[in-house]
Short mmCIF file of C-alpha atoms in Angstrom, two decimals:
data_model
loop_
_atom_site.label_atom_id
_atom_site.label_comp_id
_atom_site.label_asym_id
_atom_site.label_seq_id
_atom_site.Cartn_x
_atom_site.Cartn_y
_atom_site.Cartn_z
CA UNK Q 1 -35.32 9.00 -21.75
CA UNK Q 2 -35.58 6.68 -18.89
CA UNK Q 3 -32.89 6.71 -16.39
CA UNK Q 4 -31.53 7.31 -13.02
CA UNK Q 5 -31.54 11.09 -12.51
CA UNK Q 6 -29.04 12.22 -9.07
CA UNK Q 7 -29.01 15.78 -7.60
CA UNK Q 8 -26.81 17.84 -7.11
CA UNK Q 9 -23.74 16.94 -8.96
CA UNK Q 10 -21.71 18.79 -6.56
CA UNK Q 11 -22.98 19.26 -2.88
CA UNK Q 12 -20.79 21.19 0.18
CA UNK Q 13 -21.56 20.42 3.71
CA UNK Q 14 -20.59 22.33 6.77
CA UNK Q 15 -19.27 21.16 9.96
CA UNK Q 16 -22.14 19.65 12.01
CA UNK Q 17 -24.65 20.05 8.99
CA UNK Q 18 -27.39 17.30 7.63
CA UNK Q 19 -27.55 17.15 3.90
CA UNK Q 20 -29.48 15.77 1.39
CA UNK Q 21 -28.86 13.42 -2.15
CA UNK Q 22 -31.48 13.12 -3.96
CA UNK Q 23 -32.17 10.21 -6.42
CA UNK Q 24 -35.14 9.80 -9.02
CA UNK Q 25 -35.73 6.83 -11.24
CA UNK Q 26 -38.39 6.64 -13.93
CA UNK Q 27 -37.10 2.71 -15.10
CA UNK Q 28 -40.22 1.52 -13.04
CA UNK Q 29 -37.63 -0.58 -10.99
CA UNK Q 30 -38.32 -2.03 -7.36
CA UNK Q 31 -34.83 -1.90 -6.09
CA UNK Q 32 -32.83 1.25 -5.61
CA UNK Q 33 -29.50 1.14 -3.77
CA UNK Q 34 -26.98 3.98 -2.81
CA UNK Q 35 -23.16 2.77 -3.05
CA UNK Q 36 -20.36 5.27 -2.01
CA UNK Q 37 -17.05 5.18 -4.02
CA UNK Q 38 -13.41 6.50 -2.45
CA UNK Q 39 -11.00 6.66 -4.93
CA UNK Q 40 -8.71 3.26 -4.69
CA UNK Q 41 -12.06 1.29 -2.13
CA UNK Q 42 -14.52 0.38 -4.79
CA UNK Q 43 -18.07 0.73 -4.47
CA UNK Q 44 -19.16 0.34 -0.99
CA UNK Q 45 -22.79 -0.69 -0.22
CA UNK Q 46 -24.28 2.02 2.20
CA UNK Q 47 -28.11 1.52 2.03
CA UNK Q 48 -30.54 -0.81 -0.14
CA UNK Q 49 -33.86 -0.73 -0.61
CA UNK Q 50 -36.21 -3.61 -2.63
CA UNK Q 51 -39.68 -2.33 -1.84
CA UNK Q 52 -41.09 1.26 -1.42
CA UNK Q 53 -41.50 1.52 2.44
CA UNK Q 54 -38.90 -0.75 3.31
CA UNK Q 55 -35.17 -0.39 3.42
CA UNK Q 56 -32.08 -2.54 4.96
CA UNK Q 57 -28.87 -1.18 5.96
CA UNK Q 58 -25.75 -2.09 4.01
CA UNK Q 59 -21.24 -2.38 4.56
CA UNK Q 60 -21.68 0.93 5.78
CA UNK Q 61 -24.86 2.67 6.59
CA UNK Q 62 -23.62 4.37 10.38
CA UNK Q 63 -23.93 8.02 9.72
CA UNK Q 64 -26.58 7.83 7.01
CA UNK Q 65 -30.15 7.60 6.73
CA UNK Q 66 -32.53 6.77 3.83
CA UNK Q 67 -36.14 7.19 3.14
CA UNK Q 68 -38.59 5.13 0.23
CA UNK Q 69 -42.06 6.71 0.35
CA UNK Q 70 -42.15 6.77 -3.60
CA UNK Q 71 -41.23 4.04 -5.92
CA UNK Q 72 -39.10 6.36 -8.29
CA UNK Q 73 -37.13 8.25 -5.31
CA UNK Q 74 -34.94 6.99 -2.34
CA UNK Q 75 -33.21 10.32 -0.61
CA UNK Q 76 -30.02 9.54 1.13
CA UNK Q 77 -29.09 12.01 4.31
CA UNK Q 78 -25.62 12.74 5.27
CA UNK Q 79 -26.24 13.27 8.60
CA UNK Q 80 -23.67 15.05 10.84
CA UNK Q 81 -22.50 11.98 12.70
CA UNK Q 82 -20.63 10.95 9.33
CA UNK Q 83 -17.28 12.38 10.06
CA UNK Q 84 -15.51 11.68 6.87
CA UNK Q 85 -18.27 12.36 4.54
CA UNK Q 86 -16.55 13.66 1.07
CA UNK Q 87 -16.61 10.73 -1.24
CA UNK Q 88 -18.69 10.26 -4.49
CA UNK Q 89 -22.27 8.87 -3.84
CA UNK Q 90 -24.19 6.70 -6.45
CA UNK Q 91 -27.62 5.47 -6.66
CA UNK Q 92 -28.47 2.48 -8.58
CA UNK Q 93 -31.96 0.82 -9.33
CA UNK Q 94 -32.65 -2.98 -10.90
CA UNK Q 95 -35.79 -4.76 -11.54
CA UNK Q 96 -37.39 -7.83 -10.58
CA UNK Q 97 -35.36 -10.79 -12.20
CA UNK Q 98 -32.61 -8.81 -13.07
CA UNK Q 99 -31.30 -8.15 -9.69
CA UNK Q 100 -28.05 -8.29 -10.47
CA UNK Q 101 -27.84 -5.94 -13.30
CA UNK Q 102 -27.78 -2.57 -11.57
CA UNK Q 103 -28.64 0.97 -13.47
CA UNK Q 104 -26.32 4.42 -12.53
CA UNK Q 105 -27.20 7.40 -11.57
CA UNK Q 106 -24.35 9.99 -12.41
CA UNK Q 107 -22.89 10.09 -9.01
CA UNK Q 108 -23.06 13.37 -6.46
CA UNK Q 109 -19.60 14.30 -5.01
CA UNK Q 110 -20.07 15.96 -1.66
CA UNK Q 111 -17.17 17.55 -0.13
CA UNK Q 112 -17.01 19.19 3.55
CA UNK Q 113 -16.52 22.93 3.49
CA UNK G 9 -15.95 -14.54 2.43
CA UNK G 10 -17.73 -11.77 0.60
CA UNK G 11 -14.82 -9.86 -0.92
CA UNK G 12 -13.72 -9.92 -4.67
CA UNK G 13 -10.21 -9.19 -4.95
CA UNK G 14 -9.29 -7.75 -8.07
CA UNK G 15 -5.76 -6.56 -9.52
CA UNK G 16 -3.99 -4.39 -10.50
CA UNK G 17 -4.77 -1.52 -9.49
CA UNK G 18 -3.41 0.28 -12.11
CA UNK G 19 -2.89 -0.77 -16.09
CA UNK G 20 -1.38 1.14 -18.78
CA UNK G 21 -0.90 -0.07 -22.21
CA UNK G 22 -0.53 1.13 -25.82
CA UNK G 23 -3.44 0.82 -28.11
CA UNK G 24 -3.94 -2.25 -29.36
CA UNK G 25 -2.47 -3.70 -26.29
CA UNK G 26 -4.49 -6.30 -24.43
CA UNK G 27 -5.20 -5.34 -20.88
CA UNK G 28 -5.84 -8.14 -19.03
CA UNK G 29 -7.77 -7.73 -15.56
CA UNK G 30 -7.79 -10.53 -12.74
CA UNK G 31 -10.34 -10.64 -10.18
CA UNK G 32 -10.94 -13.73 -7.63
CA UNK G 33 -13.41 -14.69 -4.79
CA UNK G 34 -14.03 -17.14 -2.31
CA UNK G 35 -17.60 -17.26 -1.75
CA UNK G 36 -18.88 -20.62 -3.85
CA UNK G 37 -22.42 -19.55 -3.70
CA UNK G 38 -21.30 -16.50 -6.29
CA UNK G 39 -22.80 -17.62 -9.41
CA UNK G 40 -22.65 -14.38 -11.16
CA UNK G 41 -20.28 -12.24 -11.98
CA UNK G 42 -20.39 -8.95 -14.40
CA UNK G 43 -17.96 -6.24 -14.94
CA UNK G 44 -18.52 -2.58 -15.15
CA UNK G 45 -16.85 0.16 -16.55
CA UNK G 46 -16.80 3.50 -15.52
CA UNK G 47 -15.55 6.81 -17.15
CA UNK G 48 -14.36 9.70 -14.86
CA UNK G 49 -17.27 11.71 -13.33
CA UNK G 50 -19.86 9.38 -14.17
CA UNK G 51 -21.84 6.36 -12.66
CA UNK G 52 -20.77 2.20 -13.57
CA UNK G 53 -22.36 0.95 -16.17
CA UNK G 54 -22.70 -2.78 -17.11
CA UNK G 55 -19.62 -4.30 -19.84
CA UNK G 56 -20.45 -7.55 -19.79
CA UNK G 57 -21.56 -10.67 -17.62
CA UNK G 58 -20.93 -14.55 -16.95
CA UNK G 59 -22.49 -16.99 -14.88
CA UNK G 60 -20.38 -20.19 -13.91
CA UNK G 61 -21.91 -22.47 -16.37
CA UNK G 62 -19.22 -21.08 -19.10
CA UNK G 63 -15.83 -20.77 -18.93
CA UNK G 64 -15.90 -17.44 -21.35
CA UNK G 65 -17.99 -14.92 -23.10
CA UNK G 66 -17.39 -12.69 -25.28
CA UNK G 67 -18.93 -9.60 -26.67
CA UNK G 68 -17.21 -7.12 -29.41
CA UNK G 69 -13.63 -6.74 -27.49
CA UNK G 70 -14.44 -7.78 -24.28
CA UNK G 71 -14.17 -11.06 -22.95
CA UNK G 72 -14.51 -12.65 -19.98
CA UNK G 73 -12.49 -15.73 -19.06
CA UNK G 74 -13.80 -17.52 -15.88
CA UNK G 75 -12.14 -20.83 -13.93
CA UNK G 76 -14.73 -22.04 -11.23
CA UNK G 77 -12.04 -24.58 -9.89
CA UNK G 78 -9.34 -21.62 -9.38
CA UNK G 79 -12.25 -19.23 -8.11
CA UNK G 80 -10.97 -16.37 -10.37
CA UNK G 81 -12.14 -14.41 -13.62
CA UNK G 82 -10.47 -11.84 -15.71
CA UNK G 83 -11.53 -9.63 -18.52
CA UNK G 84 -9.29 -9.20 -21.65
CA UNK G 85 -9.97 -6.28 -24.16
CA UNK G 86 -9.00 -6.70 -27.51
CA UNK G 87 -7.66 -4.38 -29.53
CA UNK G 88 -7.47 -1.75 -26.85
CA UNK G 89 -8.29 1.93 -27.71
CA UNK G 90 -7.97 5.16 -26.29
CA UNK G 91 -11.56 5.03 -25.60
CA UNK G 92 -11.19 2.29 -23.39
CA UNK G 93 -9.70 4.48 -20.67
CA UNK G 94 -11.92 3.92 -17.78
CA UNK G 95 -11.52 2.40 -14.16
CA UNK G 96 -13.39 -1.40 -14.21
CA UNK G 97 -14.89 -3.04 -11.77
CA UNK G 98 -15.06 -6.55 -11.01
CA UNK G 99 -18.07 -7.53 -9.09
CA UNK G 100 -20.13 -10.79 -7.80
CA UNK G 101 -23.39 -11.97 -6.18
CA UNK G 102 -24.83 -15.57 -5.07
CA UNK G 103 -28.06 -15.34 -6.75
CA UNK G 104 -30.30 -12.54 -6.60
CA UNK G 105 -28.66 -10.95 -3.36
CA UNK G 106 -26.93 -7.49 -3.78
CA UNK G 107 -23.33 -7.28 -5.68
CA UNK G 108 -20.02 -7.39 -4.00
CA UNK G 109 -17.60 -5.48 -6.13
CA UNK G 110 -13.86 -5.34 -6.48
CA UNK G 111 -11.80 -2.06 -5.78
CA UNK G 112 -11.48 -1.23 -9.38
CA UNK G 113 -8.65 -0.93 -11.98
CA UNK G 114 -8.05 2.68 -13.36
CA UNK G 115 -6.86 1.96 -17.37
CA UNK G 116 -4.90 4.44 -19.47
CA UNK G 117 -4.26 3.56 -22.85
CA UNK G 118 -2.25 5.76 -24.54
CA UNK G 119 -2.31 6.63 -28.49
#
């Protein structure tokens, strides 16, 4: 089944702690994005990335950091200067042509312990 | 100039109801504009699109009804079901730049 796979569903960070999302896509797509959704604020765009190697910050990327060595993956870190991490986290892929329509992942929710 | 506002917040209607959900913008370089529907714990996924050239689509019970003058769209679902319950999302993009989405609109419909 091709898809947008996101690990873990459920992630805990500690106080001062880095922590990783992980996001796989085998839909052979350029673009990968990762959105975080508050409940009642939407999707907010936090990084975006339209070529392996190359990323661009989005609305909201202090706090976070990405990485696109692969075509199928783009990790997102949750580093410790995010205070107010706990929110649900999505990834998202398109391809060429049909920018536009993006592709879920299932969403991680990370929480602070 | 980027934002979609979209409203309510909030919807609840008895089945076969027609919820009817507004969303408008003020960025004229949008030129397309889908709406996605997501169920609780899981990610968006596409409902249905329109690109200005139409003033509505329609696919099974969703439509979309767009006015380019008033800079505002809405999607109407037919024949609402229980099913249906899901929080929608408005969203728009001027061409093949990254979406701007609304802040969503949780649905209930009851039995």
């Amino acid at each position: 089944d091709g898809g947008i796979t996101q690990s873990p569903k459920y992630l805990f960070r500690k106080e001062g702690q880095n922590v990783t999302l992980s996001c796989e896509q085998n839909l052979n797509h350029d673009a990968m994005y990762w959105y975080r959704q508050d409940p009642g604020q939407g999707l907010r765009l936090i990084y975006y990335s339209q070529i392996v190697n190359d990323f661009q910050k989005g609305d909201i990327a202090e706090g976070y950091s990405v990485s696109r060595e692969k075509k199928e993956s783009f990790p997102l870190t949750v580093t410790s200067a995010q205070k107010n991490p706990t929110a649900f986290y999505l990834c998202a892929s398109s391809s060429p042509g049909q920018g536009e329509k993006l592709f879920f992942g299932s969403g991680t929710q990370l929480s602070v312990l | 100039q980027q934002q979609v506002k979209q409203s309510p917040q909030s919807l609840i209607v008895q089945k076969g109801g027609i919820p009817i959900i507004n969303c408008a913008y003020e960025n004229t370089a949008f030129d397309y504009f889908p709406w996605y529907q997501q169920f609780p714990g899981k990610g968006p996924a596409l409902l249905i699109a329109i690109r200005p050239d139409v003033s509505e689509k329609k696919e099974g019970r969703f439509t979309i009804s767009f006015n380019k003058s008033a800079k505002q769209f809405s999607l109407h679902i037919m024949d609402s079901q229980p099913g249906d319950s899901a929080t929608y999302f408005c969203a728009a993009s001027p061409g093949s730049e990254k979406l701007v989405f609304g802040k969503g609109t949780k649905l209930t419909v009851n039995p």
